[in-house]
């Protein structure tokens, strides 16, 4: 399982370097980190995804932005 996680992280890192403003890549990267209980890394990814969504003009009331807000809130609570 660890090999699959590190492979996934390597793959996502390469893709994000190619497409750094792609919010879907950041969300996926966050979910990968979250699945391995890497809370700080997941938080960074979800926060970055949200930033790019809003920067692209996606409304704060959009269901994807709300999803990220909830994920961020949950992870921050877990991290306390």
Tab-separated table of C-alpha atoms in Angstrom, residues 39-40 43 74-80:
chain	number	residue	atom	x	y	z
A	39	UNK	CA	-3.704	15.984	7.238
A	40	UNK	CA	-1.377	18.954	6.698
A	43	UNK	CA	-5.241	20.792	3.919
A	74	UNK	CA	-13.211	18.750	8.917
A	75	UNK	CA	-9.448	18.451	8.544
A	76	UNK	CA	-8.789	21.511	10.685
A	77	UNK	CA	-10.999	19.988	13.404
A	78	UNK	CA	-9.139	16.674	13.084
A	79	UNK	CA	-5.825	18.474	13.317
A	80	UNK	CA	-6.623	20.199	16.644
